[in-house]
Amino acid sequence: MRTTVGIIGAGPAGLLLARLLHNAGIDSVVLESRDRAYVENRQRAGILEQGTADVLRAAGAGERMDREGLRHDGMELRFARRRHRVDFPALTGGRSVTVYAQTEVCKDLIALQLKEGGPLLFGAEALAVEGADTRNPRVRFRHQGVEDVLVCDYVVGCDGFWGVARGAIPAELTQVFERTYPFGWLGILADVAPSHDELVYARHDRGFALLSMRSPSVSRLYLQVPEGTDARSWADTEIWDELERRFETADDWHLERGPITQKSVTPMRSYVHEPMRYGRLFLAGDAAHIVPPTGAKGLNLAVGDVVTFARALTHEKETGSAELLDAYSETCLRRVWQAERFSYDMTTLLHRAPGATPFEDRLQLARLERLTQSRAAETDLAEGYTGFPFG
């Protein structure tokens, strides 16, 4: 097989990249190791920054998002039984976020790709990227039990942390920066209407909690738990009781309960691989960087990567200049490190570390207090949450 851009991975990054390239008149082939049903049903992030929502609309993939997604113009911070709302549009010149699950983004982009785009091969396992430093890199893959080779002008690895793309970059050329946190998130899906119309981030002496949602009738909630916790060790009633404790306020607000349909524990880590480019191989999304979910940055960072690549390749096609492609890694990493910084700040602001001292507890409360009194501090949070510019 032969194509201009070989894309490994049909998550939102790979699928969006294929759509952006199609709209620019550049052909691609997408290889995805899983089947379509798996891709369309795996639960992942659900907060789209303003820029991500705008890109999906411009790409022709925003119709259902605008119809079914939930626009949020703010978030609520809770601490010491107090409530403080952060007004995104007032602080950012009109920016907001949209609650729309990654599964739905993938469904929309898959439908468009199969209808209008180039080949999208499910069950196609990428085995290796070869010749990344040549003019024609190759992706060796297995599809329907048969090995084949995809010859490309460029390869983009959107295949996640465990994919093969990153391994094609020589170890002696790379630097890795990472941090593992001593806690995780116990997340649940519940068939109950959300107890608040915007996201609620709660700092409590017993640990962090987050109230989110998937739709007007489905709630998504999280609890900070010790690293290595088994979700099955928490009974449903225990989860609701703990959520109620951590979201407690001084007014008459209360938490609605309902049947829990899914439980899982998400580990918390930060990871950055530099560089994000080697020869004609480009990394995007979790293949190059991971952030703790506190800042809702993972999916949005991946979108920033593929937008940067698509713009750079379109620029080369139109002008003959590889200047933007050559700057890909540096351009993406500027945004990646700002997102890492923001996610770290949010995580350390709201989570109680094991063995935290009274001094550290007071510092957390002082930081939260500052957000309620300083428009500058509040603006910094709102700008970070609604998204850093692409490129």
PDB file of C-alpha atoms in Angstrom, residues 99-372:
ATOM      1  CA  VAL A  99     -19.019  18.386  27.661  1.00  0.00           C
ATOM      2  CA  TYR A 100     -19.099  15.841  24.840  1.00  0.00           C
ATOM      3  CA  ALA A 101     -17.639  12.379  25.378  1.00  0.00           C
ATOM      4  CA  GLN A 102     -14.617  11.200  23.426  1.00  0.00           C
ATOM      5  CA  THR A 103     -16.638   8.161  22.357  1.00  0.00           C
ATOM      6  CA  GLU A 104     -19.066  10.483  20.578  1.00  0.00           C
ATOM      7  CA  VAL A 105     -16.239  12.434  18.914  1.00  0.00           C
ATOM      8  CA  CYS A 106     -14.877   9.147  17.584  1.00  0.00           C
ATOM      9  CA  LYS A 107     -18.283   8.050  16.282  1.00  0.00           C
ATOM     10  CA  ASP A 108     -18.705  11.324  14.396  1.00  0.00           C
ATOM     11  CA  LEU A 109     -15.226  11.219  12.858  1.00  0.00           C
ATOM     12  CA  ILE A 110     -15.450   7.529  11.941  1.00  0.00           C
ATOM     13  CA  ALA A 111     -18.728   8.118  10.116  1.00  0.00           C
ATOM     14  CA  LEU A 112     -17.172  10.989   8.143  1.00  0.00           C
ATOM     15  CA  GLN A 113     -14.018   9.027   7.343  1.00  0.00           C
ATOM     16  CA  LEU A 114     -15.904   5.997   6.078  1.00  0.00           C
ATOM     17  CA  LYS A 115     -18.226   8.182   4.019  1.00  0.00           C
ATOM     18  CA  GLU A 116     -15.775  10.685   2.541  1.00  0.00           C
ATOM     19  CA  GLY A 117     -12.191   9.949   3.577  1.00  0.00           C
ATOM     20  CA  GLY A 118      -9.413   7.546   2.759  1.00  0.00           C
ATOM     21  CA  PRO A 119      -8.950   3.968   3.992  1.00  0.00           C
ATOM     22  CA  LEU A 120      -9.656   3.315   7.669  1.00  0.00           C
ATOM     23  CA  LEU A 121      -8.578  -0.219   8.529  1.00  0.00           C
ATOM     24  CA  PHE A 122      -9.879  -1.677  11.785  1.00  0.00           C
ATOM     25  CA  GLY A 123      -8.130  -4.732  13.171  1.00  0.00           C
ATOM     26  CA  ALA A 124      -4.885  -3.547  11.550  1.00  0.00           C
ATOM     27  CA  GLU A 125      -2.103  -3.952  14.101  1.00  0.00           C
ATOM     28  CA  ALA A 126       0.963  -1.810  13.491  1.00  0.00           C
ATOM     29  CA  LEU A 127       4.034  -3.958  14.140  1.00  0.00           C
ATOM     30  CA  ALA A 128       6.833  -1.464  13.498  1.00  0.00           C
ATOM     31  CA  VAL A 129       7.749   1.851  11.908  1.00  0.00           C
ATOM     32  CA  GLU A 130      10.771   1.373   9.653  1.00  0.00           C
ATOM     33  CA  GLY A 131      12.967   3.892   7.868  1.00  0.00           C
ATOM     34  CA  ALA A 132      11.663   6.872   9.830  1.00  0.00           C
ATOM     35  CA  ASP A 133      14.753   8.859   8.827  1.00  0.00           C
ATOM     36  CA  THR A 134      14.325   8.164   5.100  1.00  0.00           C
ATOM     37  CA  ARG A 135      12.171   9.866   2.480  1.00  0.00           C
ATOM     38  CA  ASN A 136       9.748   6.946   2.469  1.00  0.00           C
ATOM     39  CA  PRO A 137       9.098   5.584   5.980  1.00  0.00           C
ATOM     40  CA  ARG A 138       7.116   2.365   6.200  1.00  0.00           C
ATOM     41  CA  VAL A 139       4.618   0.935   8.644  1.00  0.00           C
ATOM     42  CA  ARG A 140       4.682  -2.829   8.855  1.00  0.00           C
ATOM     43  CA  PHE A 141       1.260  -4.091   9.986  1.00  0.00           C
ATOM     44  CA  ARG A 142      -0.935  -7.178  10.231  1.00  0.00           C
ATOM     45  CA  HIS A 143      -4.502  -7.093   8.911  1.00  0.00           C
ATOM     46  CA  GLN A 144      -6.867 -10.055   8.743  1.00  0.00           C
ATOM     47  CA  GLY A 145      -3.996 -12.379   9.564  1.00  0.00           C
ATOM     48  CA  VAL A 146      -1.776 -11.143   6.723  1.00  0.00           C
ATOM     49  CA  GLU A 147       1.313  -8.954   7.097  1.00  0.00           C
ATOM     50  CA  ASP A 148       1.557  -5.943   4.793  1.00  0.00           C
ATOM     51  CA  VAL A 149       3.572  -2.745   4.463  1.00  0.00           C
ATOM     52  CA  LEU A 150       2.243   0.823   4.191  1.00  0.00           C
ATOM     53  CA  VAL A 151       4.752   3.043   2.380  1.00  0.00           C
ATOM     54  CA  CYS A 152       4.360   6.726   3.230  1.00  0.00           C
ATOM     55  CA  ASP A 153       5.836  10.164   2.803  1.00  0.00           C
ATOM     56  CA  TYR A 154       5.118  10.778   6.503  1.00  0.00           C
ATOM     57  CA  VAL A 155       4.028   8.658   9.467  1.00  0.00           C
ATOM     58  CA  VAL A 156       2.076  10.088  12.416  1.00  0.00           C
ATOM     59  CA  GLY A 157       1.956   7.954  15.547  1.00  0.00           C
ATOM     60  CA  CYS A 158      -1.375   8.512  17.291  1.00  0.00           C
ATOM     61  CA  ASP A 159      -1.132   5.063  18.863  1.00  0.00           C
ATOM     62  CA  GLY A 160      -0.972   5.954  22.542  1.00  0.00           C
ATOM     63  CA  PHE A 161       1.592   5.300  25.212  1.00  0.00           C
ATOM     64  CA  TRP A 162       1.857   1.570  24.464  1.00  0.00           C
ATOM     65  CA  GLY A 163       2.036   1.930  20.679  1.00  0.00           C
ATOM     66  CA  VAL A 164       4.989   1.154  18.419  1.00  0.00           C
ATOM     67  CA  ALA A 165       5.622   4.593  16.919  1.00  0.00           C
ATOM     68  CA  ARG A 166       7.615   6.118  19.760  1.00  0.00           C
ATOM     69  CA  GLY A 167       9.954   3.115  19.797  1.00  0.00           C
ATOM     70  CA  ALA A 168      11.184   4.021  16.305  1.00  0.00           C
ATOM     71  CA  ILE A 169      12.988   7.075  17.683  1.00  0.00           C
ATOM     72  CA  PRO A 170      16.538   6.133  18.749  1.00  0.00           C
ATOM     73  CA  ALA A 171      16.843   6.113  22.534  1.00  0.00           C
ATOM     74  CA  GLU A 172      20.050   8.151  22.453  1.00  0.00           C
ATOM     75  CA  LEU A 173      18.147  11.051  20.875  1.00  0.00           C
ATOM     76  CA  THR A 174      15.349  11.180  23.422  1.00  0.00           C
ATOM     77  CA  GLN A 175      14.630  12.687  26.807  1.00  0.00           C
ATOM     78  CA  VAL A 176      11.796  11.529  29.034  1.00  0.00           C
ATOM     79  CA  PHE A 177      10.249  13.586  31.837  1.00  0.00           C
ATOM     80  CA  GLU A 178       7.733  11.959  34.125  1.00  0.00           C
ATOM     81  CA  ARG A 179       6.054  12.014  37.509  1.00  0.00           C
ATOM     82  CA  THR A 180       3.811   9.415  39.120  1.00  0.00           C
ATOM     83  CA  TYR A 181       1.310  10.562  41.737  1.00  0.00           C
ATOM     84  CA  PRO A 182       0.596   8.469  44.870  1.00  0.00           C
ATOM     85  CA  PHE A 183      -3.151   8.431  44.234  1.00  0.00           C
ATOM     86  CA  GLY A 184      -5.665   7.707  41.494  1.00  0.00           C
ATOM     87  CA  TRP A 185      -9.263   8.480  40.561  1.00  0.00           C
ATOM     88  CA  LEU A 186     -12.106   6.082  41.259  1.00  0.00           C
ATOM     89  CA  GLY A 187     -14.536   7.021  38.499  1.00  0.00           C
ATOM     90  CA  ILE A 188     -18.177   6.022  38.140  1.00  0.00           C
ATOM     91  CA  LEU A 189     -20.924   6.393  35.554  1.00  0.00           C
ATOM     92  CA  ALA A 190     -24.380   6.581  37.088  1.00  0.00           C
ATOM     93  CA  ASP A 191     -27.860   6.701  35.602  1.00  0.00           C
ATOM     94  CA  VAL A 192     -28.912   9.844  37.431  1.00  0.00           C
ATOM     95  CA  ALA A 193     -29.229  13.468  36.371  1.00  0.00           C
ATOM     96  CA  PRO A 194     -26.195  15.570  37.354  1.00  0.00           C
ATOM     97  CA  SER A 195     -26.564  17.250  40.731  1.00  0.00           C
ATOM     98  CA  HIS A 196     -25.197  20.513  39.373  1.00  0.00           C
ATOM     99  CA  ASP A 197     -25.370  22.126  35.935  1.00  0.00           C
ATOM    100  CA  GLU A 198     -21.596  22.744  35.771  1.00  0.00           C
ATOM    101  CA  LEU A 199     -18.509  20.808  36.804  1.00  0.00           C
ATOM    102  CA  VAL A 200     -17.671  20.858  40.501  1.00  0.00           C
ATOM    103  CA  TYR A 201     -14.061  20.480  41.684  1.00  0.00           C
ATOM    104  CA  ALA A 202     -13.904  19.809  45.424  1.00  0.00           C
ATOM    105  CA  ARG A 203     -10.913  19.932  47.782  1.00  0.00           C
ATOM    106  CA  HIS A 204     -11.597  18.074  51.032  1.00  0.00           C
ATOM    107  CA  ASP A 205      -9.454  16.842  53.910  1.00  0.00           C
ATOM    108  CA  ARG A 206     -10.461  13.294  52.910  1.00  0.00           C
ATOM    109  CA  GLY A 207      -9.375  13.854  49.323  1.00  0.00           C
ATOM    110  CA  PHE A 208     -10.445  15.320  45.993  1.00  0.00           C
ATOM    111  CA  ALA A 209     -13.810  14.795  44.280  1.00  0.00           C
ATOM    112  CA  LEU A 210     -15.157  15.812  40.882  1.00  0.00           C
ATOM    113  CA  LEU A 211     -18.752  16.076  39.735  1.00  0.00           C
ATOM    114  CA  SER A 212     -19.073  15.854  35.965  1.00  0.00           C
ATOM    115  CA  MET A 213     -21.591  14.450  33.508  1.00  0.00           C
ATOM    116  CA  ARG A 214     -22.004  12.667  30.182  1.00  0.00           C
ATOM    117  CA  SER A 215     -25.517  13.874  29.389  1.00  0.00           C
ATOM    118  CA  PRO A 216     -28.531  15.454  31.115  1.00  0.00           C
ATOM    119  CA  SER A 217     -29.396  11.993  32.486  1.00  0.00           C
ATOM    120  CA  VAL A 218     -25.973  10.405  33.082  1.00  0.00           C
ATOM    121  CA  SER A 219     -23.521  11.566  35.768  1.00  0.00           C
ATOM    122  CA  ARG A 220     -19.760  11.021  35.787  1.00  0.00           C
ATOM    123  CA  LEU A 221     -18.132  11.378  39.217  1.00  0.00           C
ATOM    124  CA  TYR A 222     -14.660  10.787  40.628  1.00  0.00           C
ATOM    125  CA  LEU A 223     -13.043  10.237  44.024  1.00  0.00           C
ATOM    126  CA  GLN A 224      -9.373  10.488  44.926  1.00  0.00           C
ATOM    127  CA  VAL A 225      -8.240   7.056  46.145  1.00  0.00           C
ATOM    128  CA  PRO A 226      -4.837   5.566  47.073  1.00  0.00           C
ATOM    129  CA  GLU A 227      -2.625   4.417  44.225  1.00  0.00           C
ATOM    130  CA  GLY A 228      -3.346   0.792  43.275  1.00  0.00           C
ATOM    131  CA  THR A 229      -6.946   0.789  44.543  1.00  0.00           C
ATOM    132  CA  ASP A 230      -9.207  -1.915  43.085  1.00  0.00           C
ATOM    133  CA  ALA A 231     -12.532  -0.382  42.024  1.00  0.00           C
ATOM    134  CA  ARG A 232     -14.313  -3.569  43.113  1.00  0.00           C
ATOM    135  CA  SER A 233     -13.273  -2.928  46.703  1.00  0.00           C
ATOM    136  CA  TRP A 234     -15.710  -0.004  46.884  1.00  0.00           C
ATOM    137  CA  ALA A 235     -19.388  -0.827  47.342  1.00  0.00           C
ATOM    138  CA  ASP A 236     -21.840   1.468  45.574  1.00  0.00           C
ATOM    139  CA  THR A 237     -23.238   2.824  48.836  1.00  0.00           C
ATOM    140  CA  GLU A 238     -19.712   3.567  50.092  1.00  0.00           C
ATOM    141  CA  ILE A 239     -18.973   5.546  46.939  1.00  0.00           C
ATOM    142  CA  TRP A 240     -22.104   7.690  47.233  1.00  0.00           C
ATOM    143  CA  ASP A 241     -21.517   8.269  50.948  1.00  0.00           C
ATOM    144  CA  GLU A 242     -17.943   9.400  50.324  1.00  0.00           C
ATOM    145  CA  LEU A 243     -18.942  11.653  47.442  1.00  0.00           C
ATOM    146  CA  GLU A 244     -21.570  13.255  49.632  1.00  0.00           C
ATOM    147  CA  ARG A 245     -18.988  13.948  52.355  1.00  0.00           C
ATOM    148  CA  ARG A 246     -16.485  15.527  49.975  1.00  0.00           C
ATOM    149  CA  PHE A 247     -19.038  17.715  48.189  1.00  0.00           C
ATOM    150  CA  GLU A 248     -20.644  18.949  51.412  1.00  0.00           C
ATOM    151  CA  THR A 249     -21.548  22.653  51.506  1.00  0.00           C
ATOM    152  CA  ALA A 250     -22.921  25.021  54.108  1.00  0.00           C
ATOM    153  CA  ASP A 251     -26.136  25.576  52.145  1.00  0.00           C
ATOM    154  CA  ASP A 252     -28.944  23.172  51.190  1.00  0.00           C
ATOM    155  CA  TRP A 253     -27.241  21.624  48.124  1.00  0.00           C
ATOM    156  CA  HIS A 254     -27.477  17.816  48.019  1.00  0.00           C
ATOM    157  CA  LEU A 255     -26.132  15.006  45.846  1.00  0.00           C
ATOM    158  CA  GLU A 256     -28.551  12.959  43.776  1.00  0.00           C
ATOM    159  CA  ARG A 257     -27.908   9.205  43.800  1.00  0.00           C
ATOM    160  CA  GLY A 258     -28.678   6.571  41.177  1.00  0.00           C
ATOM    161  CA  PRO A 259     -27.647   3.170  39.813  1.00  0.00           C
ATOM    162  CA  ILE A 260     -23.891   2.933  39.145  1.00  0.00           C
ATOM    163  CA  THR A 261     -23.306   1.333  35.735  1.00  0.00           C
ATOM    164  CA  GLN A 262     -19.522   1.459  35.563  1.00  0.00           C
ATOM    165  CA  LYS A 263     -16.550   1.711  37.945  1.00  0.00           C
ATOM    166  CA  SER A 264     -12.861   2.078  37.152  1.00  0.00           C
ATOM    167  CA  VAL A 265      -9.674   3.505  38.647  1.00  0.00           C
ATOM    168  CA  THR A 266      -7.486   5.883  36.625  1.00  0.00           C
ATOM    169  CA  PRO A 267      -3.827   6.194  37.638  1.00  0.00           C
ATOM    170  CA  MET A 268      -2.372   9.691  37.821  1.00  0.00           C
ATOM    171  CA  ARG A 269       0.852  10.481  36.013  1.00  0.00           C
ATOM    172  CA  SER A 270       2.650  13.116  33.976  1.00  0.00           C
ATOM    173  CA  TYR A 271       4.864  12.121  31.042  1.00  0.00           C
ATOM    174  CA  VAL A 272       6.600  13.989  28.213  1.00  0.00           C
ATOM    175  CA  HIS A 273       8.783  12.485  25.481  1.00  0.00           C
ATOM    176  CA  GLU A 274      11.136  14.802  23.628  1.00  0.00           C
ATOM    177  CA  PRO A 275      11.438  15.194  20.703  1.00  0.00           C
ATOM    178  CA  MET A 276       8.029  14.596  19.132  1.00  0.00           C
ATOM    179  CA  ARG A 277       9.572  14.194  15.681  1.00  0.00           C
ATOM    180  CA  TYR A 278      12.290  12.027  14.168  1.00  0.00           C
ATOM    181  CA  GLY A 279      12.875  12.242  10.433  1.00  0.00           C
ATOM    182  CA  ARG A 280       9.456  11.800   8.855  1.00  0.00           C
ATOM    183  CA  LEU A 281       7.891  10.257  11.939  1.00  0.00           C
ATOM    184  CA  PHE A 282       5.742  12.550  14.079  1.00  0.00           C
ATOM    185  CA  LEU A 283       4.233  11.690  17.472  1.00  0.00           C
ATOM    186  CA  ALA A 284       0.850  12.997  18.607  1.00  0.00           C
ATOM    187  CA  GLY A 285      -1.261  12.626  21.726  1.00  0.00           C
ATOM    188  CA  ASP A 286      -0.490  10.005  24.365  1.00  0.00           C
ATOM    189  CA  ALA A 287       2.333   8.615  22.226  1.00  0.00           C
ATOM    190  CA  ALA A 288       4.286  11.719  23.263  1.00  0.00           C
ATOM    191  CA  HIS A 289       2.710  13.057  26.452  1.00  0.00           C
ATOM    192  CA  ILE A 290       0.335  12.223  29.287  1.00  0.00           C
ATOM    193  CA  VAL A 291      -1.212  14.582  31.818  1.00  0.00           C
ATOM    194  CA  PRO A 292      -3.160  13.832  34.996  1.00  0.00           C
ATOM    195  CA  PRO A 293      -6.868  14.251  34.196  1.00  0.00           C
ATOM    196  CA  THR A 294      -7.424  17.086  36.681  1.00  0.00           C
ATOM    197  CA  GLY A 295      -6.956  19.778  34.036  1.00  0.00           C
ATOM    198  CA  ALA A 296      -8.966  17.987  31.292  1.00  0.00           C
ATOM    199  CA  LYS A 297      -6.082  18.383  28.873  1.00  0.00           C
ATOM    200  CA  GLY A 298      -5.328  14.936  27.383  1.00  0.00           C
ATOM    201  CA  LEU A 299      -7.716  14.890  24.417  1.00  0.00           C
ATOM    202  CA  ASN A 300      -7.264  18.595  23.816  1.00  0.00           C
ATOM    203  CA  LEU A 301      -3.472  18.317  23.680  1.00  0.00           C
ATOM    204  CA  ALA A 302      -3.789  15.562  21.082  1.00  0.00           C
ATOM    205  CA  VAL A 303      -6.020  17.803  18.987  1.00  0.00           C
ATOM    206  CA  GLY A 304      -3.430  20.574  19.204  1.00  0.00           C
ATOM    207  CA  ASP A 305      -0.744  18.187  17.935  1.00  0.00           C
ATOM    208  CA  VAL A 306      -2.649  17.044  14.846  1.00  0.00           C
ATOM    209  CA  VAL A 307      -3.824  20.575  14.030  1.00  0.00           C
ATOM    210  CA  THR A 308      -0.175  21.664  14.129  1.00  0.00           C
ATOM    211  CA  PHE A 309       0.875  18.797  11.853  1.00  0.00           C
ATOM    212  CA  ALA A 310      -1.971  19.323   9.371  1.00  0.00           C
ATOM    213  CA  ARG A 311      -1.215  23.052   9.128  1.00  0.00           C
ATOM    214  CA  ALA A 312       2.488  22.342   8.627  1.00  0.00           C
ATOM    215  CA  LEU A 313       1.944  19.757   5.886  1.00  0.00           C
ATOM    216  CA  THR A 314      -0.608  21.967   4.146  1.00  0.00           C
ATOM    217  CA  HIS A 315       1.912  24.807   4.277  1.00  0.00           C
ATOM    218  CA  GLU A 316       4.529  22.590   2.638  1.00  0.00           C
ATOM    219  CA  LYS A 317       2.065  21.509  -0.044  1.00  0.00           C
ATOM    220  CA  GLU A 318       1.140  25.108  -0.855  1.00  0.00           C
ATOM    221  CA  THR A 319       4.556  26.766  -0.573  1.00  0.00           C
ATOM    222  CA  GLY A 320       7.150  24.012  -0.856  1.00  0.00           C
ATOM    223  CA  SER A 321       8.585  25.077   2.504  1.00  0.00           C
ATOM    224  CA  ALA A 322       9.192  22.495   5.249  1.00  0.00           C
ATOM    225  CA  GLU A 323       9.740  25.236   7.823  1.00  0.00           C
ATOM    226  CA  LEU A 324       6.615  24.442   9.862  1.00  0.00           C
ATOM    227  CA  LEU A 325       7.201  20.689   9.691  1.00  0.00           C
ATOM    228  CA  ASP A 326      10.748  21.206  10.944  1.00  0.00           C
ATOM    229  CA  ALA A 327       9.356  23.240  13.860  1.00  0.00           C
ATOM    230  CA  TYR A 328       6.638  20.663  14.720  1.00  0.00           C
ATOM    231  CA  SER A 329       8.213  19.275  17.881  1.00  0.00           C
ATOM    232  CA  GLU A 330       9.191  22.655  19.287  1.00  0.00           C
ATOM    233  CA  THR A 331       5.784  24.155  18.479  1.00  0.00           C
ATOM    234  CA  CYS A 332       3.849  21.318  20.090  1.00  0.00           C
ATOM    235  CA  LEU A 333       6.072  21.082  23.148  1.00  0.00           C
ATOM    236  CA  ARG A 334       5.498  24.726  24.069  1.00  0.00           C
ATOM    237  CA  ARG A 335       1.805  23.973  24.416  1.00  0.00           C
ATOM    238  CA  VAL A 336       2.418  20.567  25.999  1.00  0.00           C
ATOM    239  CA  TRP A 337       4.516  22.037  28.806  1.00  0.00           C
ATOM    240  CA  GLN A 338       1.954  24.735  29.538  1.00  0.00           C
ATOM    241  CA  ALA A 339      -0.685  22.008  29.800  1.00  0.00           C
ATOM    242  CA  GLU A 340       1.609  19.940  32.026  1.00  0.00           C
ATOM    243  CA  ARG A 341       2.129  22.984  34.237  1.00  0.00           C
ATOM    244  CA  PHE A 342      -1.599  23.696  34.430  1.00  0.00           C
ATOM    245  CA  SER A 343      -2.495  20.064  35.153  1.00  0.00           C
ATOM    246  CA  TYR A 344       0.167  19.850  37.858  1.00  0.00           C
ATOM    247  CA  ASP A 345      -1.114  23.069  39.445  1.00  0.00           C
ATOM    248  CA  MET A 346      -4.708  21.814  39.446  1.00  0.00           C
ATOM    249  CA  THR A 347      -3.674  18.435  40.828  1.00  0.00           C
ATOM    250  CA  THR A 348      -1.581  19.811  43.686  1.00  0.00           C
ATOM    251  CA  LEU A 349      -4.213  22.470  44.426  1.00  0.00           C
ATOM    252  CA  LEU A 350      -7.059  20.007  44.938  1.00  0.00           C
ATOM    253  CA  HIS A 351      -5.626  16.635  45.982  1.00  0.00           C
ATOM    254  CA  ARG A 352      -4.448  15.877  49.492  1.00  0.00           C
ATOM    255  CA  ALA A 353      -1.132  14.037  49.311  1.00  0.00           C
ATOM    256  CA  PRO A 354      -0.654  11.036  51.630  1.00  0.00           C
ATOM    257  CA  GLY A 355       1.011  12.262  54.782  1.00  0.00           C
ATOM    258  CA  ALA A 356       0.315  15.919  54.045  1.00  0.00           C
ATOM    259  CA  THR A 357       1.191  18.166  56.974  1.00  0.00           C
ATOM    260  CA  PRO A 358      -1.105  20.816  58.509  1.00  0.00           C
ATOM    261  CA  PHE A 359       1.188  23.419  56.926  1.00  0.00           C
ATOM    262  CA  GLU A 360       0.594  21.950  53.451  1.00  0.00           C
ATOM    263  CA  ASP A 361      -3.153  21.791  54.077  1.00  0.00           C
ATOM    264  CA  ARG A 362      -3.171  25.474  54.980  1.00  0.00           C
ATOM    265  CA  LEU A 363      -1.217  26.337  51.841  1.00  0.00           C
ATOM    266  CA  GLN A 364      -3.826  24.591  49.699  1.00  0.00           C
ATOM    267  CA  LEU A 365      -6.608  26.512  51.370  1.00  0.00           C
ATOM    268  CA  ALA A 366      -4.672  29.764  50.962  1.00  0.00           C
ATOM    269  CA  ARG A 367      -4.259  29.087  47.222  1.00  0.00           C
ATOM    270  CA  LEU A 368      -7.985  28.422  46.865  1.00  0.00           C
ATOM    271  CA  GLU A 369      -8.791  31.519  48.911  1.00  0.00           C
ATOM    272  CA  ARG A 370      -6.602  33.539  46.545  1.00  0.00           C
ATOM    273  CA  LEU A 371      -8.687  32.346  43.590  1.00  0.00           C
ATOM    274  CA  THR A 372     -11.837  33.708  45.218  1.00  0.00           C
TER     275      THR A 372
END
